[in-house]
Every structure is written in structure tokens, then in C-alpha cells.
């Protein structure tokens, strides 16, 4: 029997104080299996011990919310007896260590979170953050992550329809891979995880348990040291074909009345699934470890409980339904085993080879995990921007921006994903939000992932507001009513007060925006300790609270797209302008400066402008719509022009004498739209009635972008813009030395 030493406790990620709590909860010294169970359940990844106190401040309810945070995924009502079920999660640390399997199993895990609640997955999205494009490891990481996402999603038959990608040196030693899944279920067939019914059988289904992924949750709760590569065995290995079988088998069983509770085996595997099911139901659980399906010889209870082997689920069935359920899983060629039963003891008891190898009270394990109100220091407000350079050639600046890493086309990425499988994708990647039909109806769900980490770093409160508002705008820009949010909160070490200050500030801003926009948060994930000593100096990622937004279109045929449709349409700017160049990509990419406050977010204006935009889209007044974000009005217009292969002339007097402020400021709450000549007056009158600022700024033309300014005309052809826009990723991934 292994002696529990301070060194072994430390290896399990528990502090001396936390181990004292374990001793108090147990009333004795734990054995190694019990220590392992406590270590994963009390890890940052599973217990949210540094963030729980602040997560409680987020708004999580609303008329559209059926189930908020606390279950496998969030559930919202989309009418007609149907619900959308969705969640976003991180797989950051595994993806840095082994990018293909890390990203692939991230997709697999988030799919299980959704279909375990009874939903058929209809779409995947992702939010990716990489380091410097010329970093020696980055091509390997990008290639592995993209192929991992595509390899899993394509094989499992769920379209990958949207996402976002950023680059910044802060991610050199710790990339971010966040995965999101959206599914559809009937509101009267939603499944939850609380176990009940003393004596009811506990059933294991799916793949066999192996030794991959042991201590994955603990690894994801620590920063990277110099030994990052040695953690490769903690990364899980995925099999999308088994996942597809598991989806179909679970949904078939869910059509019956056999299931009492169901939970996927994600982080911490069999440990977390069994503990969460029992604790939520206020019951006990007894498992016979000999009966757990195993793919490797000689596995110990410690290994079986902590393995994060993929494609596995845990269920509580109604008594007498075992044979019925087993027949379904046999048909789909999946393992099925009764491995225990529900008890009334309030304890987790594990037996192996006839002996009790763990006996743990569940209440402290699940509900009394450490909770820290860590010291935090608010991020100082950045100084106002001074000595702003002049823009002397907006056409040249635009061409450079369109080929820059954060704006360049992501076509190289999304063409490797199957975004049309299922035949319900109405808007594919490349627009403001993906749009996917609800099969058999005219309805569609719009979905997006959004965050601007450089804003969050400069001002966490304003950046948190902006992340929510950007998701709201992207859904609005296709004509959808924004309904609810999931999130993936990626931050560095919470034990550093300045990092904890970023967390608190971002959550404050997010909360304010969600309330103002009636856009509640129904699910999410927290990923901390995203920093690396391996790159030297303990580099921390930028604060990255990635937002996944979901909205509803009553009629998918009325959705708007970003593409200019024809020449001769009037181009309008809709929304209030501020002309703020702080933290803009123009300032960073053209002048190498990351300075100033981020653009302010006016939530009242967001709501009124968004409401008018949606009304105008649904009434057919708008022929194209795109919200202003990275790169300002000039980049927004260029993206619309490239999407439709129709040019534009901006021929109205600039709002500011400063060309850069007028064209490249990343004003928030602003949309660029086009309308037909004959609809212009009606559109402007409607905007005035709604209290929304709207102003014509130009017209669609042939094959160039022309800036007609008092200092002269500046032009760039769509061919030149397209070459810059489409060229970045192929050149990067082909090892073009010009990028180094």
C-alpha cells in the first residue's frame, strides 16, 4: 500500500491546507485511490475554486432559459416545443502538448456534453488563439489543431460552421482551443444528470477504459513548465467513429423511458461523472471496479477512476430495463456494463477484487471543494492615446490590414472542415454568424464565437462588455434575435493578483452587458493557469473570455449576409461613432503600437441600434449587413466587397479631419449596411424614428475600393485586396520565408 507523503500530495496538485481538508472530510488518511479522486474533483478544472465566487454574479435566467449553468449544457426555448442546447469548453493544455488529439478530443467532449442532454448536435464552432505566426512551433500547432478539429467533426457527421482565430505573442507558449456545440431537442425529452432511486442500476456505455488521459484535469489546472512535452500521456485519444455510434445509441435509448439520469465522462472521467450524478441527486453510489470495461491489462482502480478515455457515458437506468438498453448498445457495437447501483448512504464506495478500495463521503467531495476569494488588483486604466500617426494613404493601409494575421481570410482553415454535412447550413463560415436550419421548419439558429483579447488586456471591464456586445451584433447582423450565451473563460494564474483582477473585471463587464441586452449566460467553462515558463519569463496569455452566442431566426430565408449584392446600392453607417483608435489593429499592424483605451461600449445604443437593424433586415430594407469590428469601417466595407465581388466608393465627407479615425477606428455598436436607392429615404426615416444614427457614406461600384477624400482619391482593386486577404494562411502553412 502506497504511503501518502507530502511529495505525493503535491504531485496530485493539492496544497498542504487542502490536504488537511481532505483529512478532516475523511476522518482518516486517504489511500492513493481516494487521494486521486479528491485531487481531480478539487482541481481548478473541475471545482472552479478560484472563480466560483465571481461566476455567481453572472445573469443566468430569462424567459427563454429552460436550464442555466450547472448541467452538462445550457438549454433555451426556441418555440414549437423545441429547445436549443449548447456549451463551449476549453482543451487548451492538451492541444499545446499534442495538437491533433488535443483539439479532436475537445470536439468530442463538447459533443457529448450536448447529446447527453437529449439533443442531436447540429453544429460545431471553435475559438482559436495562436502565438506569433513566425514562432518556430506555430505552424505545427496550427496544422495539428485544424486537422484535429476537422478530423473529428467531419467523421462524426456534425458540420463545423463558424469560429474565430487570433494571433498574439502572449499565446506563444500556451495556445487556446475552445470548442462549442449546438444541438436541438424536444422540450419534453431533455435529460439531466441527477441520480435517483435507491437500487437503480448504474451503467457504463461506450468505449473501454484505457490509461490515456490520466490526470488530464489536474494537468489542465497548472501552468506549463519546462517539462511540458513530458505531459503527453495525459492527453486523451479520440475516435470519432465510436462517438458517432454513441450519439445514435444514446438518442435511440433516450426515445424510450429507460433513463433516470445520464452524464458523459469528461474531465476526471468516471470520477467526475459518478460523483456529480450522485451529489446532484443527494444519493450514494457503489461501483464494482472489476466490471468496468478495460482495454488494457492490470488496470488499478486508481487508473480506472482517473482515466479520461474518450467516448464513454454513465447512466442510471430504471430497474429491469438493463436488457432493453443492452440490446441497443449491442446493436451499435458499443460496450455496455452494469458497474454498480444507487445507494442511500451519501458515500462513494468502490470495490475491487472483493475488497473496498475507496469509501468517501460525497458531500465534501462535491459541495465542499475549496472556494477562494483570491486577492485581486484592478487593471489600471490605460493612458489616453497621444501622438497618433497620420494616415496618408488609406488604400495602402487597407491592403496591409487585409493581409494581416488577425484579419486575413480564414478560408484555408474552414475549407478543411465539412460545414455542409446534414444539409441544413444556410450561412457557412466567412460571415458575421453561421446560420443553420432547424430541420423540418422555417426556423434557423444563428451562432457565433467572439472575443477581443487585446481590449480585455487594456481594460477588462470594457473588454468583457465588448465580448458580449460583439456576439450580440454578429447575431443581429444576420437578422437573428440574440437569445443566450455560453462562454469559455481563459485566463492565466489566478494566484497572481493582477490576473485575478482581469478575471473579476471581465466578469463585471460581461455581467453588465448580458443584463442590458437581455442575453443571459446559460453554460460555460473556466480555464485558468494558461501561461508557460517554457517560453522564458512566465508568459501569461491575454485575458480571453471567449463568448458563444446563439440567436433565433423565425424564417431562415430572410437572413442577411455580408456580401454586396449589386452595383448602385447605397452604403450606410448605422450607429454612433467615437473615432477611438486605442487598441486598434490599424495602430498595431501599421505602427507597431498596442496602446490606449479600447473603444467604449454604449449598451443602450447597442440595444436600440441592434433592434432597428433586425427590423430592417426582416422587412427586406437591407440588402447586405456587416458589423464594424477589427479594422474599422474601411475593413468592414472591404470584407463586404470581397464577399460579393462588388466594389465601393466612399464619397461622403469624413466625420473627422483625421483619416485614420474616420476609416480605421473600431467603433462599437456600428453596422455597415446597403439599401437600394428607392429604399434610402424610408430606411433613414425609420432610423430617425428609432433614435438611431444613420448616414450614407458611399455607393457600391465595379471592382475597386475608392476613398474620395478632400486630399485626393485613393483606390485599391478588389484583385489586390483579395490577393492580400487570401494569401496569408497558405503562405504561412507552406513555410513562406517572407512571413518570418
CSV table of C-alpha atoms in Angstrom, one decimal, residues 74 76 85-89 125-127 129 162-164 178-182 433 446-451 467-472 474-475 482-490 510 514 519-525 544-551:
chain,number,residue,atom,x,y,z
A,74,UNK,CA,-27.4,25.2,-21.3
A,76,UNK,CA,-33.1,27.6,-24.2
A,85,UNK,CA,-28.8,23.0,-26.1
A,86,UNK,CA,-25.3,24.4,-26.3
A,87,UNK,CA,-22.0,24.8,-24.5
A,88,UNK,CA,-18.4,25.9,-25.1
A,89,UNK,CA,-15.4,24.3,-23.4
A,125,UNK,CA,-17.8,26.1,-33.7
A,126,UNK,CA,-14.4,27.0,-32.3
A,127,UNK,CA,-12.4,29.8,-31.0
A,129,UNK,CA,-5.7,31.6,-30.3
A,162,UNK,CA,-18.0,29.0,-37.6
A,163,UNK,CA,-15.3,30.3,-35.4
A,164,UNK,CA,-12.5,32.8,-34.9
A,178,UNK,CA,-12.1,26.4,-27.4
A,179,UNK,CA,-14.9,24.2,-28.9
A,180,UNK,CA,-18.6,24.8,-29.0
A,181,UNK,CA,-21.5,22.6,-30.0
A,182,UNK,CA,-25.2,23.4,-30.6
A,433,UNK,CA,-22.6,34.4,-37.8
A,446,UNK,CA,-27.6,31.7,-35.7
A,447,UNK,CA,-24.4,31.1,-33.8
A,448,UNK,CA,-21.1,32.9,-33.3
A,449,UNK,CA,-17.9,32.9,-31.2
A,450,UNK,CA,-16.4,36.2,-30.2
A,451,UNK,CA,-13.8,38.0,-28.0
A,467,UNK,CA,-17.1,40.5,-26.0
A,468,UNK,CA,-20.8,40.1,-25.2
A,469,UNK,CA,-21.8,43.1,-27.4
A,470,UNK,CA,-19.8,41.7,-30.3
A,471,UNK,CA,-21.6,38.4,-30.1
A,472,UNK,CA,-24.9,40.3,-29.9
A,474,UNK,CA,-22.9,39.3,-35.1
A,475,UNK,CA,-26.2,37.5,-34.4
A,482,UNK,CA,-30.0,37.1,-29.7
A,483,UNK,CA,-31.2,34.6,-27.1
A,484,UNK,CA,-28.4,33.4,-24.8
A,485,UNK,CA,-24.7,33.0,-24.3
A,486,UNK,CA,-22.2,30.3,-23.4
A,487,UNK,CA,-18.6,31.2,-22.5
A,488,UNK,CA,-15.1,29.8,-22.1
A,489,UNK,CA,-13.1,32.0,-19.7
A,490,UNK,CA,-9.4,31.6,-20.5
A,510,UNK,CA,-19.8,40.6,-19.2
A,514,UNK,CA,-25.7,40.5,-20.5
A,519,UNK,CA,-28.6,38.0,-23.2
A,520,UNK,CA,-28.2,35.6,-20.3
A,521,UNK,CA,-25.3,33.1,-19.8
A,522,UNK,CA,-26.6,29.6,-19.6
A,523,UNK,CA,-23.5,27.5,-19.7
A,524,UNK,CA,-19.7,27.8,-19.7
A,525,UNK,CA,-16.3,26.7,-18.7
A,544,UNK,CA,-9.7,35.8,-23.2
A,545,UNK,CA,-13.3,35.4,-22.1
A,546,UNK,CA,-14.5,33.7,-25.3
A,547,UNK,CA,-18.2,34.1,-25.9
A,548,UNK,CA,-20.5,31.8,-27.8
A,549,UNK,CA,-23.8,33.4,-28.8
A,550,UNK,CA,-27.0,31.8,-30.1
A,551,UNK,CA,-29.9,33.6,-31.7
